[in-house]
PDB file of C-alpha atoms and ligand atoms in Angstrom:
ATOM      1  CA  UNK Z   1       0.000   0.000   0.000  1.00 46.00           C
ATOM      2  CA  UNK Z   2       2.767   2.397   0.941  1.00 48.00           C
ATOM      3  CA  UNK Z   3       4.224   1.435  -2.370  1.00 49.00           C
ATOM      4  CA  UNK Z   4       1.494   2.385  -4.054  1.00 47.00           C
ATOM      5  CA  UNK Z   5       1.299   6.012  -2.204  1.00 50.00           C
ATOM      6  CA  UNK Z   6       5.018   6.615  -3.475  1.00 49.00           C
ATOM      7  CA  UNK Z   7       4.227   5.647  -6.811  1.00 47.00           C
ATOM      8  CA  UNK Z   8       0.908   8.008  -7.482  1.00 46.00           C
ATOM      9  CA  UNK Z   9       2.715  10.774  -5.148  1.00 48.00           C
ATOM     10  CA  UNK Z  10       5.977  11.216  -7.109  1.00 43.00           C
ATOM     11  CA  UNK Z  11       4.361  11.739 -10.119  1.00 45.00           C
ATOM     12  CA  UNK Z  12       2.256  14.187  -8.622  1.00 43.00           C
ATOM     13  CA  UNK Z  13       4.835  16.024  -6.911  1.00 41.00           C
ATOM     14  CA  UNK Z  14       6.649  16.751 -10.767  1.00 39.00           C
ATOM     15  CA  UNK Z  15       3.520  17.755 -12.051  1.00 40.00           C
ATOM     16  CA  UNK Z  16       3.167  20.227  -9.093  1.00 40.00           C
ATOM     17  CA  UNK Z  17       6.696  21.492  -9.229  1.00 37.00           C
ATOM     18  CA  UNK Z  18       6.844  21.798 -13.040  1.00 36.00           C
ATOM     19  CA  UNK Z  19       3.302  23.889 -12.963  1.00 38.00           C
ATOM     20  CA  UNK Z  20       5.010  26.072 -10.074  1.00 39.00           C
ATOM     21  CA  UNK Z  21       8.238  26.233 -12.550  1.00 37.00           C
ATOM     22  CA  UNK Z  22       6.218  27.490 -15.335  1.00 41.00           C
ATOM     23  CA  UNK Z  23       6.936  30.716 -17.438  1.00 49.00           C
ATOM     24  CA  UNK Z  24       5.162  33.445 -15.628  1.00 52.00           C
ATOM     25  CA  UNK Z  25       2.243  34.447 -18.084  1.00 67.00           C
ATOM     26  CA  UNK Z  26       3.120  37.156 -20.851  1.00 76.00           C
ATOM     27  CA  UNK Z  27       1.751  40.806 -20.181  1.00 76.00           C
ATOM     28  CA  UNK Z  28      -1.920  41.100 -21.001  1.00 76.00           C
ATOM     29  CA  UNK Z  29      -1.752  44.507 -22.364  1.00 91.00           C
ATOM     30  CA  UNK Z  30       0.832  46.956 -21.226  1.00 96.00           C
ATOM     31  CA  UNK Z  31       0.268  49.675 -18.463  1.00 97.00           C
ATOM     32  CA  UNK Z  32       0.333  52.882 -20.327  1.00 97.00           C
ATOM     33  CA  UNK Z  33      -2.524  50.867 -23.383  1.00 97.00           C
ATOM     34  CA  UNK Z  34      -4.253  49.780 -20.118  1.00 98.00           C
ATOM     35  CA  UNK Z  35      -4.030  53.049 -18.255  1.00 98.00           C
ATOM     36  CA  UNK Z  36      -5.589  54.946 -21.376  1.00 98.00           C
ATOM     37  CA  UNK Z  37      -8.365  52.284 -21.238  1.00 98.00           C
ATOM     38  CA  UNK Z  38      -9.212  52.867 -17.880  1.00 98.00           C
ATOM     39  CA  UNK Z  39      -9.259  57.036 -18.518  1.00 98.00           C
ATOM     40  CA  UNK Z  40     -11.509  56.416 -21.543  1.00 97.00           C
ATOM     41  CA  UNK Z  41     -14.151  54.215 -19.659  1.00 97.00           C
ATOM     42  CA  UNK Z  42     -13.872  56.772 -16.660  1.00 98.00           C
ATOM     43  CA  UNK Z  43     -14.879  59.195 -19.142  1.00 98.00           C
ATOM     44  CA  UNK Z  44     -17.573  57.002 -20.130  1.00 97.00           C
ATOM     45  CA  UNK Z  45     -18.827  56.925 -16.535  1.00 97.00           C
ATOM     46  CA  UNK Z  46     -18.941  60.778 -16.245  1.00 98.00           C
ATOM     47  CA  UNK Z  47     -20.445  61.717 -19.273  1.00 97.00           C
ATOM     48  CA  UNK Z  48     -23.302  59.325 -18.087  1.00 94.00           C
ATOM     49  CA  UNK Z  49     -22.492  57.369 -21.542  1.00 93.00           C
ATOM     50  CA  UNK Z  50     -21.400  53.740 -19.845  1.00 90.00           C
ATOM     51  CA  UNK Z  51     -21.472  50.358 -21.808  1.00 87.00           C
ATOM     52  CA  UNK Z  52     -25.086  49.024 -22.136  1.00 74.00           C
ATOM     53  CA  UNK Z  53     -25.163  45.801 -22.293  1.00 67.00           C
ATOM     54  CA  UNK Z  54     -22.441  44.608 -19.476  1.00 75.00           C
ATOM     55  CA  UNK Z  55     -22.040  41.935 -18.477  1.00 73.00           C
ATOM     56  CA  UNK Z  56     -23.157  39.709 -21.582  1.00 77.00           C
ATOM     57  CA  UNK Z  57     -23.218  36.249 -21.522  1.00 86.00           C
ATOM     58  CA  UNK Z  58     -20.624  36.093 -24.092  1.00 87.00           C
ATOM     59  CA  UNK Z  59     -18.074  37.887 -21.988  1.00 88.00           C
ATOM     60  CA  UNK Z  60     -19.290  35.373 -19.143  1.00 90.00           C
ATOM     61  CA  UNK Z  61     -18.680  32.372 -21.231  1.00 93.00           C
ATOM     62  CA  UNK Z  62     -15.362  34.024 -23.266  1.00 92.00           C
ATOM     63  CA  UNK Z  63     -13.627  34.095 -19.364  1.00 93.00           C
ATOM     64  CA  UNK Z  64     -14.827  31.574 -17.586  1.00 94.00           C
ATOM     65  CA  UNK Z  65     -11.810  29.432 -17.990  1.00 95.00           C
ATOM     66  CA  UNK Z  66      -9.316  32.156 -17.951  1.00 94.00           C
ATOM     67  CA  UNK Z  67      -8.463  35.654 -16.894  1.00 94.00           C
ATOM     68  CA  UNK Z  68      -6.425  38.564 -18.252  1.00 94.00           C
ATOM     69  CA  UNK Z  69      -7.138  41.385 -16.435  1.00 97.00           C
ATOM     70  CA  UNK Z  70      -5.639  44.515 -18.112  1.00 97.00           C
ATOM     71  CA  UNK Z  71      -5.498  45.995 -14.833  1.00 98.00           C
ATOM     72  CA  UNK Z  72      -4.699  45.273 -10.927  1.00 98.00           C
ATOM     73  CA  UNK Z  73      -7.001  48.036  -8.996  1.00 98.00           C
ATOM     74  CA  UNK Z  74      -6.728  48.401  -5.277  1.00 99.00           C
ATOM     75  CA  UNK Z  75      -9.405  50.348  -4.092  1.00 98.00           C
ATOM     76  CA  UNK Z  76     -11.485  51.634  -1.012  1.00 98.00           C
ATOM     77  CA  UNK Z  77     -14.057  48.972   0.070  1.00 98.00           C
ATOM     78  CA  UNK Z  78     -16.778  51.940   0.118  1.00 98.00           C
ATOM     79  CA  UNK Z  79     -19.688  50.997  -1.319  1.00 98.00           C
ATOM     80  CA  UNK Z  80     -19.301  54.097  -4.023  1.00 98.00           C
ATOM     81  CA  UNK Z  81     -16.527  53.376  -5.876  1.00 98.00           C
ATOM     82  CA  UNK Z  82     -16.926  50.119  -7.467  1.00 98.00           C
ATOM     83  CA  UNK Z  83     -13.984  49.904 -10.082  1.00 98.00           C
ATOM     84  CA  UNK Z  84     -15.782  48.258 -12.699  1.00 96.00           C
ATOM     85  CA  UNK Z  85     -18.667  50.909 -12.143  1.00 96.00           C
ATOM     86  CA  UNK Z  86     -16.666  54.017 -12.391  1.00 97.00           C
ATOM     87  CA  UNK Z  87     -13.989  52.364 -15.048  1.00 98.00           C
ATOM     88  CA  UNK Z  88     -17.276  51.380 -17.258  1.00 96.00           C
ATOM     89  CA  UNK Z  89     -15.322  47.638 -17.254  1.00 95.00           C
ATOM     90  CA  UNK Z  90     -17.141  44.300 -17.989  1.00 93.00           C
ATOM     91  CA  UNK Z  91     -16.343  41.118 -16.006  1.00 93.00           C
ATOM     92  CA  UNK Z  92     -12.859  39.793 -16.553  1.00 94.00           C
ATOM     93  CA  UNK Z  93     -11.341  43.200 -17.477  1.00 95.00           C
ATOM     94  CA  UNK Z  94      -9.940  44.298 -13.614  1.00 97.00           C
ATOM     95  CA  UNK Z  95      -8.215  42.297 -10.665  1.00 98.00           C
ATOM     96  CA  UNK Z  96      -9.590  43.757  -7.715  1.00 98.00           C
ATOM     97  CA  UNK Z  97      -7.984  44.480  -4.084  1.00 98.00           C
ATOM     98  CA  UNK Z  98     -10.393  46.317  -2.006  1.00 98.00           C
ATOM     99  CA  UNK Z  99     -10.229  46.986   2.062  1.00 98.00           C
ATOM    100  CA  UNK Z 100     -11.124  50.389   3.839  1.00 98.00           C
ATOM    101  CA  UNK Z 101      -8.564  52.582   3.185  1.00 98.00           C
ATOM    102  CA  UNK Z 102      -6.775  51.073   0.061  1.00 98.00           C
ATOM    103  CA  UNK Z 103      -4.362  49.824   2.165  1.00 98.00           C
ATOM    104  CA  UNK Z 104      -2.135  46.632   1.515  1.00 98.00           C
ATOM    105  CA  UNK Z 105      -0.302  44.116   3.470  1.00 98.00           C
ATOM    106  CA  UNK Z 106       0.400  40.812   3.280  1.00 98.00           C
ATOM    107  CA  UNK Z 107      -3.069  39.378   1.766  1.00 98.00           C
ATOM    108  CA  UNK Z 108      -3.474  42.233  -0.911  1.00 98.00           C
ATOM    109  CA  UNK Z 109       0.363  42.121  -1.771  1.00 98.00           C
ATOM    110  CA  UNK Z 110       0.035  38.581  -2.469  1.00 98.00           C
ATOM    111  CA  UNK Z 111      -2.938  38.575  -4.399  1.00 98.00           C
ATOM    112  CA  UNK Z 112      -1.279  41.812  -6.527  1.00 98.00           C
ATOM    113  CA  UNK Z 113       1.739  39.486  -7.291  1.00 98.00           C
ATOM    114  CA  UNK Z 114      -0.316  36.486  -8.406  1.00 98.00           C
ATOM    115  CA  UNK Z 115      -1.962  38.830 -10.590  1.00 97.00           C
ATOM    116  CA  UNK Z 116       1.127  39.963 -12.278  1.00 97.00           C
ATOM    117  CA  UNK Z 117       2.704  36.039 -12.327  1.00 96.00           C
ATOM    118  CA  UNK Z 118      -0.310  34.589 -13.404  1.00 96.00           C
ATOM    119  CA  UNK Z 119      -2.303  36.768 -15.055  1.00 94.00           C
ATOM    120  CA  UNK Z 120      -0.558  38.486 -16.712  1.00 95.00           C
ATOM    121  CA  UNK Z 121      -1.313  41.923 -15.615  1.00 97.00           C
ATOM    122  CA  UNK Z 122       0.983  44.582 -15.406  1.00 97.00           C
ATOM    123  CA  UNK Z 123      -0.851  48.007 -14.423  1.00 98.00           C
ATOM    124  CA  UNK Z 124      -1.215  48.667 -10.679  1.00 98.00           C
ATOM    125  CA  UNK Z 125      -3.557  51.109  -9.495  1.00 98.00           C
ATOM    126  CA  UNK Z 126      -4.022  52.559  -5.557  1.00 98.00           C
ATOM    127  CA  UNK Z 127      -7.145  54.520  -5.852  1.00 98.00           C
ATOM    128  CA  UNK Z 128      -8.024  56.662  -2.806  1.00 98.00           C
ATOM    129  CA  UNK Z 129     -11.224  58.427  -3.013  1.00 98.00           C
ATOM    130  CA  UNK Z 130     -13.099  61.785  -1.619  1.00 98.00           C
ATOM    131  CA  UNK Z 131     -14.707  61.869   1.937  1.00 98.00           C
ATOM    132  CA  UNK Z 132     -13.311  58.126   2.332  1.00 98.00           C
ATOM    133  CA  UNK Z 133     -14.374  57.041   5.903  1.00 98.00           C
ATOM    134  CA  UNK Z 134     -11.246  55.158   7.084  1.00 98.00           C
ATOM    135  CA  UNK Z 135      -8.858  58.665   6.114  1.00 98.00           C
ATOM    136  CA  UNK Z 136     -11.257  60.861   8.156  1.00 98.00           C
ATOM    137  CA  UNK Z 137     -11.568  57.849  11.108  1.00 98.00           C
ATOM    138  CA  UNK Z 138      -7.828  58.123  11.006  1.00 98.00           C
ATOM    139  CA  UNK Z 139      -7.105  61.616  11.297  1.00 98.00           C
ATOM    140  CA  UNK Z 140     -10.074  62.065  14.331  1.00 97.00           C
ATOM    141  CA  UNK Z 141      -7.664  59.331  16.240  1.00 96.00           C
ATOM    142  CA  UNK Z 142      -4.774  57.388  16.696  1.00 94.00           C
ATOM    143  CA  UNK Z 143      -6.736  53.966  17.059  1.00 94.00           C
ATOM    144  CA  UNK Z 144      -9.878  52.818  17.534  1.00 96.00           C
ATOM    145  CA  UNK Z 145     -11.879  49.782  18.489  1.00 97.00           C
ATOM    146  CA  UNK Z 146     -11.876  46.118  17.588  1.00 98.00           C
ATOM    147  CA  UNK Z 147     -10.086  45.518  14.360  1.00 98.00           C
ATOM    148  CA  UNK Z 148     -10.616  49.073  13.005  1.00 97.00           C
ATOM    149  CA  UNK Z 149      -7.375  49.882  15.035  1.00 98.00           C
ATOM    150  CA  UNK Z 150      -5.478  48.228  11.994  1.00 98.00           C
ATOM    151  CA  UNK Z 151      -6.714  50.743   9.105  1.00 98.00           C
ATOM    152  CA  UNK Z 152      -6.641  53.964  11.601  1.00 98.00           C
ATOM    153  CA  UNK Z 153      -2.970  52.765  12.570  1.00 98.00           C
ATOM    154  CA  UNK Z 154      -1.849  52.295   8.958  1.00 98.00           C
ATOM    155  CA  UNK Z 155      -3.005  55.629   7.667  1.00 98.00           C
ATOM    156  CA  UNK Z 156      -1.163  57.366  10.156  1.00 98.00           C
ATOM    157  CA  UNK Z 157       2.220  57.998   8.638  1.00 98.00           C
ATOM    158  CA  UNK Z 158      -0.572  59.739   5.553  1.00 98.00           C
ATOM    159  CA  UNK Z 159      -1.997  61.864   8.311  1.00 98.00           C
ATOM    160  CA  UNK Z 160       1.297  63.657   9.894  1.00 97.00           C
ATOM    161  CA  UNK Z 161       2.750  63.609   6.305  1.00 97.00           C
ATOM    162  CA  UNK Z 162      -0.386  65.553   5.264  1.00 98.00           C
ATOM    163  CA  UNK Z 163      -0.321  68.087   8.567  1.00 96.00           C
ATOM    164  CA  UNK Z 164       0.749  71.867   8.022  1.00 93.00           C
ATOM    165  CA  UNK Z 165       0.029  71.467   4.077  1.00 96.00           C
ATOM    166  CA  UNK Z 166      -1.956  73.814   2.257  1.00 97.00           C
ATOM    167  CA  UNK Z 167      -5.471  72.840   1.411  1.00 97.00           C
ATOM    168  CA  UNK Z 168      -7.919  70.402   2.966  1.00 98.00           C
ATOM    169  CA  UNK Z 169      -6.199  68.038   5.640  1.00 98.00           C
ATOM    170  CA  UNK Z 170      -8.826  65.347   4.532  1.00 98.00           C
ATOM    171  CA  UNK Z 171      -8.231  65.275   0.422  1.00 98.00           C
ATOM    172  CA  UNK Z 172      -4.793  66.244   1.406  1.00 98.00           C
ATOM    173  CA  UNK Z 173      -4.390  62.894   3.551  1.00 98.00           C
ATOM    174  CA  UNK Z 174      -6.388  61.041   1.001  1.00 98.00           C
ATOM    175  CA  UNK Z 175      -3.735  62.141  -2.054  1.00 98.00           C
ATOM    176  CA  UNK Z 176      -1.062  61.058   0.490  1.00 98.00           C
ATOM    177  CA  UNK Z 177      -2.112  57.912   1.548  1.00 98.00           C
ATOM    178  CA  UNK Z 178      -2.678  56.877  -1.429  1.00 98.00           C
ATOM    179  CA  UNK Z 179       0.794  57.846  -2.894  1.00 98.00           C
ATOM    180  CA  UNK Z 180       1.695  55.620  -0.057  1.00 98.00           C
ATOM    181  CA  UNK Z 181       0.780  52.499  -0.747  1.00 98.00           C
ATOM    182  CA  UNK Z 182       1.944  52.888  -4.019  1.00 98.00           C
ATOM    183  CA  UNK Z 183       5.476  53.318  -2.941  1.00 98.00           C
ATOM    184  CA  UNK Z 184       4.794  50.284  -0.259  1.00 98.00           C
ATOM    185  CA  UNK Z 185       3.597  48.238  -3.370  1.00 98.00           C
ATOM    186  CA  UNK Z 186       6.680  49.495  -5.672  1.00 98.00           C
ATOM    187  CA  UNK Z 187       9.142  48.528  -2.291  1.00 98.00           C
ATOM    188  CA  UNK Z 188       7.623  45.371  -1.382  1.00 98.00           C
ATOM    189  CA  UNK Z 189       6.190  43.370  -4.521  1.00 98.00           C
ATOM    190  CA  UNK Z 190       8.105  40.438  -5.193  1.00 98.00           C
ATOM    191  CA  UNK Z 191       8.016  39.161  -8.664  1.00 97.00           C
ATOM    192  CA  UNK Z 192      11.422  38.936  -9.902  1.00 97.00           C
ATOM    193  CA  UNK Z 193      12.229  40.083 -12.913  1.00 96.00           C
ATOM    194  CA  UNK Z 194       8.709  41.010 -13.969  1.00 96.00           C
ATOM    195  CA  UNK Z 195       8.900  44.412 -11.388  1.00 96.00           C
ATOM    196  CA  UNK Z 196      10.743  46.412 -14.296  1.00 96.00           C
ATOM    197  CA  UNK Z 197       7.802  45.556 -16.928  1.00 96.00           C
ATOM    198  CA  UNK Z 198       5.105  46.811 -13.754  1.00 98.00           C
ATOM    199  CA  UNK Z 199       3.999  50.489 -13.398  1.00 98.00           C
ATOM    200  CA  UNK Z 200       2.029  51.163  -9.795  1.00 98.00           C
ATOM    201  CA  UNK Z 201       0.109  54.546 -10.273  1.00 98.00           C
ATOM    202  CA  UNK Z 202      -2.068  56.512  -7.667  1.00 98.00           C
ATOM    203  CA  UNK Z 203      -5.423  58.354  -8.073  1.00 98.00           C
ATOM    204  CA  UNK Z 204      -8.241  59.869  -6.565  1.00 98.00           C
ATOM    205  CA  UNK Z 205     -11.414  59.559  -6.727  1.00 98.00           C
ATOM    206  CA  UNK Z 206     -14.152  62.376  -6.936  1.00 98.00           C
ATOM    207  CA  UNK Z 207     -17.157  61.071  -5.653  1.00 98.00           C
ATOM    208  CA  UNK Z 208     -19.473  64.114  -6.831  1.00 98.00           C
ATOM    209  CA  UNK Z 209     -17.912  64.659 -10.324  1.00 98.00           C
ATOM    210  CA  UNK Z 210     -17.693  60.601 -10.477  1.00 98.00           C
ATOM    211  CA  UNK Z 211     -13.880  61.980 -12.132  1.00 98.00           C
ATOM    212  CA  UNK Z 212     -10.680  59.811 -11.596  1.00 98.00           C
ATOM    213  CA  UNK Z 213      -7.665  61.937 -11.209  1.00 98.00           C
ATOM    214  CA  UNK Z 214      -4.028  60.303 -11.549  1.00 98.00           C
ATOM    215  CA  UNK Z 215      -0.855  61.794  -9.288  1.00 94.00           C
ATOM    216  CA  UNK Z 216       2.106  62.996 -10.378  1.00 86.00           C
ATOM    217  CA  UNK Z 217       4.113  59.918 -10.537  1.00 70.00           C
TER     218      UNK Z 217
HETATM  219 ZN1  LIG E   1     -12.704  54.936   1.701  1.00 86.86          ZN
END
């Protein structure tokens, strides 16, 4: 019997090891094509003129046994500012990291990388967005209850960077944490040789205007 084991697990253990070995997947689009598709469908979104007929069963049926996403968003988990909503995307076209505050650590860094491994998918976005809850929960204190603590910790660094600047503390903490986790992403992600064909970009997110502005990068 134990015999047997060895026999069905070697075999299984190359098959594992050569899928983990294989070529990380070619660039779905590149980050500047895919950044100028998200801008148009934004546009698309303000002028009220979205896609109609999203998602269509062909699109369901065209990726239901693969994904390219053109591009990796990580967002705000507020319920206002769906990426696929304000991009005017269909299903299949983003990879999605969303948590209150657009923050990332180990989960959301992970998922970015498999995106860009496995995927294919080579745009990174870190989109903050106006009046978002966690930024303003974050500069009214230093920590708060339960698990919330986390986000209103994390945000911090955004906050005192954001202090004594001209303008609105709030947007102005919003632009800045945002810029933040970019540069977090840019320092941390791990995916070899791929990193130099990645661009990580940051944005905000008008919630009136329904606008997506990009930062100076
Ligand atoms: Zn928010």
């Amino acid at each position: 019997m134990k015999i047997i084991r060895k026999l069905i697990a070697v075999p299984l253990v190359f098959v594992l090891l050569h899928v983990l070995a294989a070529e990380p997947t070619e660039q779905s689009v590149s980050p500047d094509a895919a950044l100028a598709t998200l801008n148009e469908g934004n546009k698309r979104f303000v002028d009220a003129k979205m896609s109609s007929s999203k998602p269509t069963a062909e699109r369901r049926a065209a990726t239901a046994q693969s994904q390219h996403p053109f591009a990796i968003i990580v967002g705000c988990a507020d319920s206002r500012t769906s990426p696929e909503i304000i991009f005017d995307q269909n299903i299949g076209d983003l990879f999605v990291v969303r948590d209150a505050g657009n923050l990332v650590d180990d989960y959301e860094l992970g998922s970015i990388e498999y995106a860009v491994e496995h995927v294919g998918t080579r745009l990174i976005v870190v989109l903050g967005h106006a009046r978002c809850g966690a930024v303003q929960a974050a500069l009214e204190a230093a920590t708060a209850p339960g698990h919330v603590a986390a986000i209103v910790r994390d945000i911090q660094p955004a906050v005192q960077a954001a202090k004594g600047k001209p303008g609105d503390l709030l947007v102005n903490a919003i632009h800045e944490n945002a810029r933040e986790v970019a540069d977090k992403i840019r320092k941390k992600l791990q995916v070899g040789d791929l990193a130099s064909q990645v661009k990580v970009v940051s944005g905000y997110y008008d919630l009136d205007t329904g606008k997506v502005e990009w930062d100076k990068q």
